[in-house]
Short mmCIF file of C-alpha atoms in Angstrom, two decimals:
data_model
loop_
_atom_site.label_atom_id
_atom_site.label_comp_id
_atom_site.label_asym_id
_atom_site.label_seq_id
_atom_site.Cartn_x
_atom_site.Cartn_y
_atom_site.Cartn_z
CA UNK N 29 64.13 109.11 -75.75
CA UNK N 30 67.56 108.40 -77.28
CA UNK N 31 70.94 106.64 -77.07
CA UNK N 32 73.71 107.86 -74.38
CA UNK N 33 77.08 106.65 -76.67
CA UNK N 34 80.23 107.03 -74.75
CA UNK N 35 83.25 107.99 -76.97
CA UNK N 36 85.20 105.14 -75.38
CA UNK N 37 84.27 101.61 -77.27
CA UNK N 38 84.91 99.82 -73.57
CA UNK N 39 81.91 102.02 -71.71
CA UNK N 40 78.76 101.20 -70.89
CA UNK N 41 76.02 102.67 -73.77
CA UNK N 42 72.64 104.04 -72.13
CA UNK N 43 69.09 103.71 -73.68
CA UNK N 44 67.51 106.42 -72.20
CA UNK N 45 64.00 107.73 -71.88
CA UNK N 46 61.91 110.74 -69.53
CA UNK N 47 58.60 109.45 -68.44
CA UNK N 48 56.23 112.38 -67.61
CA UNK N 49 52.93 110.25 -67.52
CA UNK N 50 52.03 107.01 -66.75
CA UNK N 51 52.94 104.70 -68.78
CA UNK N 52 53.11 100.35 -68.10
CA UNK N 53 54.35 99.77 -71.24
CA UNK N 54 57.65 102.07 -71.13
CA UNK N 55 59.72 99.28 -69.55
CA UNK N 56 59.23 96.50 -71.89
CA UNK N 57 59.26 99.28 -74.40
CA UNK N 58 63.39 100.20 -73.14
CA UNK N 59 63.92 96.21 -73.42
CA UNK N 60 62.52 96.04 -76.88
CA UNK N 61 64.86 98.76 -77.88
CA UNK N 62 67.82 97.65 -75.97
CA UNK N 63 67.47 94.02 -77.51
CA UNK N 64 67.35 95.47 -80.99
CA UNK N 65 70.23 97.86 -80.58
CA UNK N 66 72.11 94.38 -79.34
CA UNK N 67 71.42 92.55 -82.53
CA UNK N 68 72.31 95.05 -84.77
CA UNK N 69 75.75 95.50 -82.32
CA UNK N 70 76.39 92.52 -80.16
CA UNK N 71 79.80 94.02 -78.74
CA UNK N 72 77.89 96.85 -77.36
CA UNK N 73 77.63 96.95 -73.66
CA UNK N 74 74.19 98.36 -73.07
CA UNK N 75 72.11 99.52 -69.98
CA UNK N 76 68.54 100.79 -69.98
CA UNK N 77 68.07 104.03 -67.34
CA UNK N 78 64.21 105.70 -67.33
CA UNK N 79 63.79 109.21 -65.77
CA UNK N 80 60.35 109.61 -64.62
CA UNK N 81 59.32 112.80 -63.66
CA UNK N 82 58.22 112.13 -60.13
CA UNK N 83 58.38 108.42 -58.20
CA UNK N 84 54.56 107.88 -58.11
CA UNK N 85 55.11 106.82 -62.03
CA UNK N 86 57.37 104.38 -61.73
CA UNK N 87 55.36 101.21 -61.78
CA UNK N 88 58.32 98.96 -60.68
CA UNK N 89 57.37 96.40 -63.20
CA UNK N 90 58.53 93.02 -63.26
CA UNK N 91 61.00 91.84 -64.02
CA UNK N 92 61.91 94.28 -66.39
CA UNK N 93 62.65 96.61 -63.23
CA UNK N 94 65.34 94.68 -62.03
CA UNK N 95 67.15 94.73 -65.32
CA UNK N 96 66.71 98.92 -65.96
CA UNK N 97 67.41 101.78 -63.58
CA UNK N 98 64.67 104.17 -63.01
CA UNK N 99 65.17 107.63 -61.26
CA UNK N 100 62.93 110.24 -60.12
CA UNK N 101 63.91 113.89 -61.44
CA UNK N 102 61.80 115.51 -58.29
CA UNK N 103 64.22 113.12 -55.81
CA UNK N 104 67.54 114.11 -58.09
CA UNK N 105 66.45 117.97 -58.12
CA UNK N 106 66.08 117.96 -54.27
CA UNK N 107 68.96 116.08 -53.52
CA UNK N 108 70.76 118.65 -55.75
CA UNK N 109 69.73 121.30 -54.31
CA UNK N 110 70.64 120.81 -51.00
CA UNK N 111 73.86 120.01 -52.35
CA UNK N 112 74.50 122.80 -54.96
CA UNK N 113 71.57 125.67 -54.66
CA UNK N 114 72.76 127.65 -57.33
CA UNK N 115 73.52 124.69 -59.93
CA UNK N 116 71.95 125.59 -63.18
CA UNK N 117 70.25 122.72 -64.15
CA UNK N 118 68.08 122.94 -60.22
CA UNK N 119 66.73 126.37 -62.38
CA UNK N 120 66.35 124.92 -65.84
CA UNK N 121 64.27 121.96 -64.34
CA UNK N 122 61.83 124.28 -62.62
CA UNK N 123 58.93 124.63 -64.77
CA UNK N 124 58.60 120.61 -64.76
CA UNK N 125 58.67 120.38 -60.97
CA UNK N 126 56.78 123.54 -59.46
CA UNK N 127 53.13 121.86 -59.52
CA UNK N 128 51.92 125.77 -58.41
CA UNK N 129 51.51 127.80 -61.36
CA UNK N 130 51.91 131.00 -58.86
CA UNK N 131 55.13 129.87 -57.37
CA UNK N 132 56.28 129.30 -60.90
CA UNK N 133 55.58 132.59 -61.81
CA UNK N 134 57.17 134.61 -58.81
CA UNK N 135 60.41 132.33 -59.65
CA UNK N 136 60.94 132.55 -63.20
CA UNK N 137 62.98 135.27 -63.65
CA UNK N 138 65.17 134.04 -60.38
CA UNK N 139 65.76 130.93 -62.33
CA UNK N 140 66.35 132.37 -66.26
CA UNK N 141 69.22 134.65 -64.58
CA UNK N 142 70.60 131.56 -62.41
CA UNK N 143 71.44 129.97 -65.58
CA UNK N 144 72.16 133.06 -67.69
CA UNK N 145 74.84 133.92 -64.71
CA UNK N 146 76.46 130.99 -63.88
CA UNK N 147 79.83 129.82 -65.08
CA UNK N 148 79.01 127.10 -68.29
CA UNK N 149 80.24 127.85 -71.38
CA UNK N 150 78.20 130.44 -73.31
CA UNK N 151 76.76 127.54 -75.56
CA UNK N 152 75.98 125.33 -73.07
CA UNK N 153 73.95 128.15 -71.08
CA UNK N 154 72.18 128.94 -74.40
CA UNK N 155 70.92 125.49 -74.79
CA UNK N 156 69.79 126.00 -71.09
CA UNK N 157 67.89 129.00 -71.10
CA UNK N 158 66.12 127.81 -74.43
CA UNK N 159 65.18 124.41 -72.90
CA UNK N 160 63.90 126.59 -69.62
CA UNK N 161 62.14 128.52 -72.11
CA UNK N 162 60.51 126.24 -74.13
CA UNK N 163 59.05 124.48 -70.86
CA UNK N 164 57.79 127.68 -69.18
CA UNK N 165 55.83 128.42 -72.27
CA UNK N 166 54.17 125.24 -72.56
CA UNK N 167 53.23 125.54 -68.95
CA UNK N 168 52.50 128.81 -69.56
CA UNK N 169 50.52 127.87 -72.98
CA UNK N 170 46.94 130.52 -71.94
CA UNK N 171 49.62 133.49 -71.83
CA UNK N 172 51.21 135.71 -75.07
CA UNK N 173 54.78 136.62 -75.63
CA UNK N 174 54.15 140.11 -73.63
CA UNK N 175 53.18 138.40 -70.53
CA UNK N 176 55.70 136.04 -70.83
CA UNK N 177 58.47 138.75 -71.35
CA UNK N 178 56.61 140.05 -68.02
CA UNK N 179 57.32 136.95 -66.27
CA UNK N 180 61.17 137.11 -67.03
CA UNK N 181 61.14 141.08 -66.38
CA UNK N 182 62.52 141.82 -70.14
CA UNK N 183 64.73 138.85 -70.48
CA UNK N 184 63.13 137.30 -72.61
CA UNK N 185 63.87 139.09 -75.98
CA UNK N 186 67.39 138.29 -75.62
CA UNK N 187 66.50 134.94 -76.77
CA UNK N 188 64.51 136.10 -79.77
CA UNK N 189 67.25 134.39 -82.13
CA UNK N 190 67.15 130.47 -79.97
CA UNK N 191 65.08 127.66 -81.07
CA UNK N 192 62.27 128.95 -77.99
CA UNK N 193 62.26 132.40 -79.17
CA UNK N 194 61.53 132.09 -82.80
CA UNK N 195 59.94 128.79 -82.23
CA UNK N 196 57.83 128.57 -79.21
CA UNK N 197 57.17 132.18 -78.03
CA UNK N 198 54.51 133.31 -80.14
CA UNK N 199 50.46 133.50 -80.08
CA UNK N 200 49.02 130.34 -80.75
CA UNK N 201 52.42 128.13 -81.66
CA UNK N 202 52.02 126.13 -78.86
CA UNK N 203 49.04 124.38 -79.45
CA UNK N 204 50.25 123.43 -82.54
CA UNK N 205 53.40 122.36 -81.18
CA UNK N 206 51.84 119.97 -78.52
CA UNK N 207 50.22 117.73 -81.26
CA UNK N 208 53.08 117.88 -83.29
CA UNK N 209 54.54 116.27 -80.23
CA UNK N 210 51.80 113.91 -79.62
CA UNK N 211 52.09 113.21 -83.31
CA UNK N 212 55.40 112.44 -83.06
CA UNK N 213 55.13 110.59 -80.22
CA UNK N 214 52.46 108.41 -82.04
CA UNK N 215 54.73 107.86 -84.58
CA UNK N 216 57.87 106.50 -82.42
CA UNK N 217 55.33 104.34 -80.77
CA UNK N 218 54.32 102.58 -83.64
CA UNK N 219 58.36 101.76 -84.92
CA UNK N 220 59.13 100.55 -82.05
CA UNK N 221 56.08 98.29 -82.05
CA UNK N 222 57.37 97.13 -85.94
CA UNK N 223 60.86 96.82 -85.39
CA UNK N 224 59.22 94.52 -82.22
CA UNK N 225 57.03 92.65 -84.02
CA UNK N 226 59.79 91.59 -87.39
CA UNK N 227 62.22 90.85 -84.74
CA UNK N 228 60.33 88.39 -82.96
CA UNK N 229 58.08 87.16 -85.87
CA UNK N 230 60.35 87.95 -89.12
CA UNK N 231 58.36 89.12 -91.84
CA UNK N 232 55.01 91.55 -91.04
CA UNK N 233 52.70 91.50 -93.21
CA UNK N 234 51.43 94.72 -95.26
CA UNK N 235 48.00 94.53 -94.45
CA UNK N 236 49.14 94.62 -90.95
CA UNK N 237 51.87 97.49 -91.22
CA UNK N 238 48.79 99.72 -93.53
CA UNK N 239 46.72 99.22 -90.37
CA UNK N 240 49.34 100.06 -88.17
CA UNK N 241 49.81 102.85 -89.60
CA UNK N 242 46.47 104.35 -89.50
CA UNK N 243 46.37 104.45 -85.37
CA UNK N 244 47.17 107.16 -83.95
CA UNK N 245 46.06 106.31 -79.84
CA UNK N 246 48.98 106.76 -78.13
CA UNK N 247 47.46 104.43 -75.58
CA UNK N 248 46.23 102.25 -78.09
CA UNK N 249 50.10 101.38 -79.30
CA UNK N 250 50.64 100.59 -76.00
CA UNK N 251 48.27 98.16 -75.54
CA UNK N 252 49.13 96.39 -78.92
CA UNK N 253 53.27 96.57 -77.69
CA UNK N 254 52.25 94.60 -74.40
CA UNK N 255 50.19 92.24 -76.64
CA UNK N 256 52.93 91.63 -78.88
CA UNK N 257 54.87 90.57 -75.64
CA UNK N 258 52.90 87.54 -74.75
CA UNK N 259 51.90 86.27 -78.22
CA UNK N 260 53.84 83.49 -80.10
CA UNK N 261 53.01 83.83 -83.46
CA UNK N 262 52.37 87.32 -85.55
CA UNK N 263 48.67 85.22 -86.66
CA UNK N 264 47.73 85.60 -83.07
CA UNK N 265 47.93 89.68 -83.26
CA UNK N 266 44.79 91.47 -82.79
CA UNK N 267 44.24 94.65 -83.61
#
């Protein structure tokens, strides 16, 4: 999902993504991106890290799993909390890995005051509490801004000016924002699949990038990025 740059020129640069779903295609997909980011910098030290959101979607694929570290955020939340209960981020992380929608519930508020109390820097904790936020209402997406403010027992409307509050916290936004997302996530699909295809073939043609741009499977993309894997010339794409 982005590029972890040190400050320091000698240090390792991360491409970085969070894998909530399965998903073959997201290793090759970090190599693409990694190889790219190499041509345009050759200097750059570079590592490829994937966080999926529990183990059982890691699909270990070879051999691009040997060359990228993959992480579970279920296994790095448990381990952290027996280690540190009351760290922050074991609360902001909740609504991803509490599969019960009750237990969720009971422990919102518990967790929006965990990170509203502890000792980060009053910025940092209000990019916290809005990311906490933001994910309890799309789990929450069947349920208005009253009985969300419920949930939090009248917390909530201290984040009325954040990104979640006027963004994300009202009747009906989230539907809209979840295919905005899936739009969006369309729409990185399909550069990475160009800037795949011209650096392996050179030129694409138009007629190919017009149709290109007209799909919007998600799953679809990904088929066509593990295609453009094994051909060797751009004449032998199908779409």
């Amino acid at each position: 999902d982005g590029i972890i740059e040190p400050e320091a020129v000698d240090k390792t640069c991360f491409v970085f993504e969070f894998q909530a779903q399965a998903d073959e295609s997201v290793y090759p997909r970090i190599g693409m991106e990694m190889a790219l980011l190499q041509r345009h910098r050759p200097s750059l030290r570079l590592e490829g890290a994937i966080l999926f959101l529990d183990s059982s979607l890691d699909s270990k694929l070879e051999p691009w799993c040997r060359m990228i570290q993959s992480f579970s955020l279920v296994e790095k939340m448990s381990d952290l909390q027996k280690a540190q209960p009351d760290h922050p981020l074991i609360a902001v992380f909740r609504p991803l890995v509490i599969e019960d929608r009750d237990k969720l519930e009971m422990e919102a508020a518990g967790c929006y005051n965990q990170i509203v109390d502890s000792e980060l820097d009053q910025l940092t904790r209000q990019v916290l509490t809005d990311v906490f936020v933001s994910w309890l209402v799309q789990r929450f997406d069947d349920k208005d801004k009253q009985e969300i403010e419920k949930m939090l027992i009248g917390s909530l409307p201290d984040l009325t000016e954040t990104k979640a509050g006027q963004d994300l916290i009202q009747i009906g936004v989230v539907k809209g924002k979840a295919e905005g997302k899936a739009e969006g996530k369309a729409e990185g699909k399909r550069d990475s699949l160009m800037l795949f295809l011209q650096f392996r073939f050179g030129e694409v043609p138009e007629s190919l990038k017009a149709q290109l741009a007209e799909i919007q499977s998600i799953q679809r993309l990904d088929e066509l990025t593990l295609q453009a894997l094994r051909i060797k010339s751009i004449k032998d794409f199908q779409l």
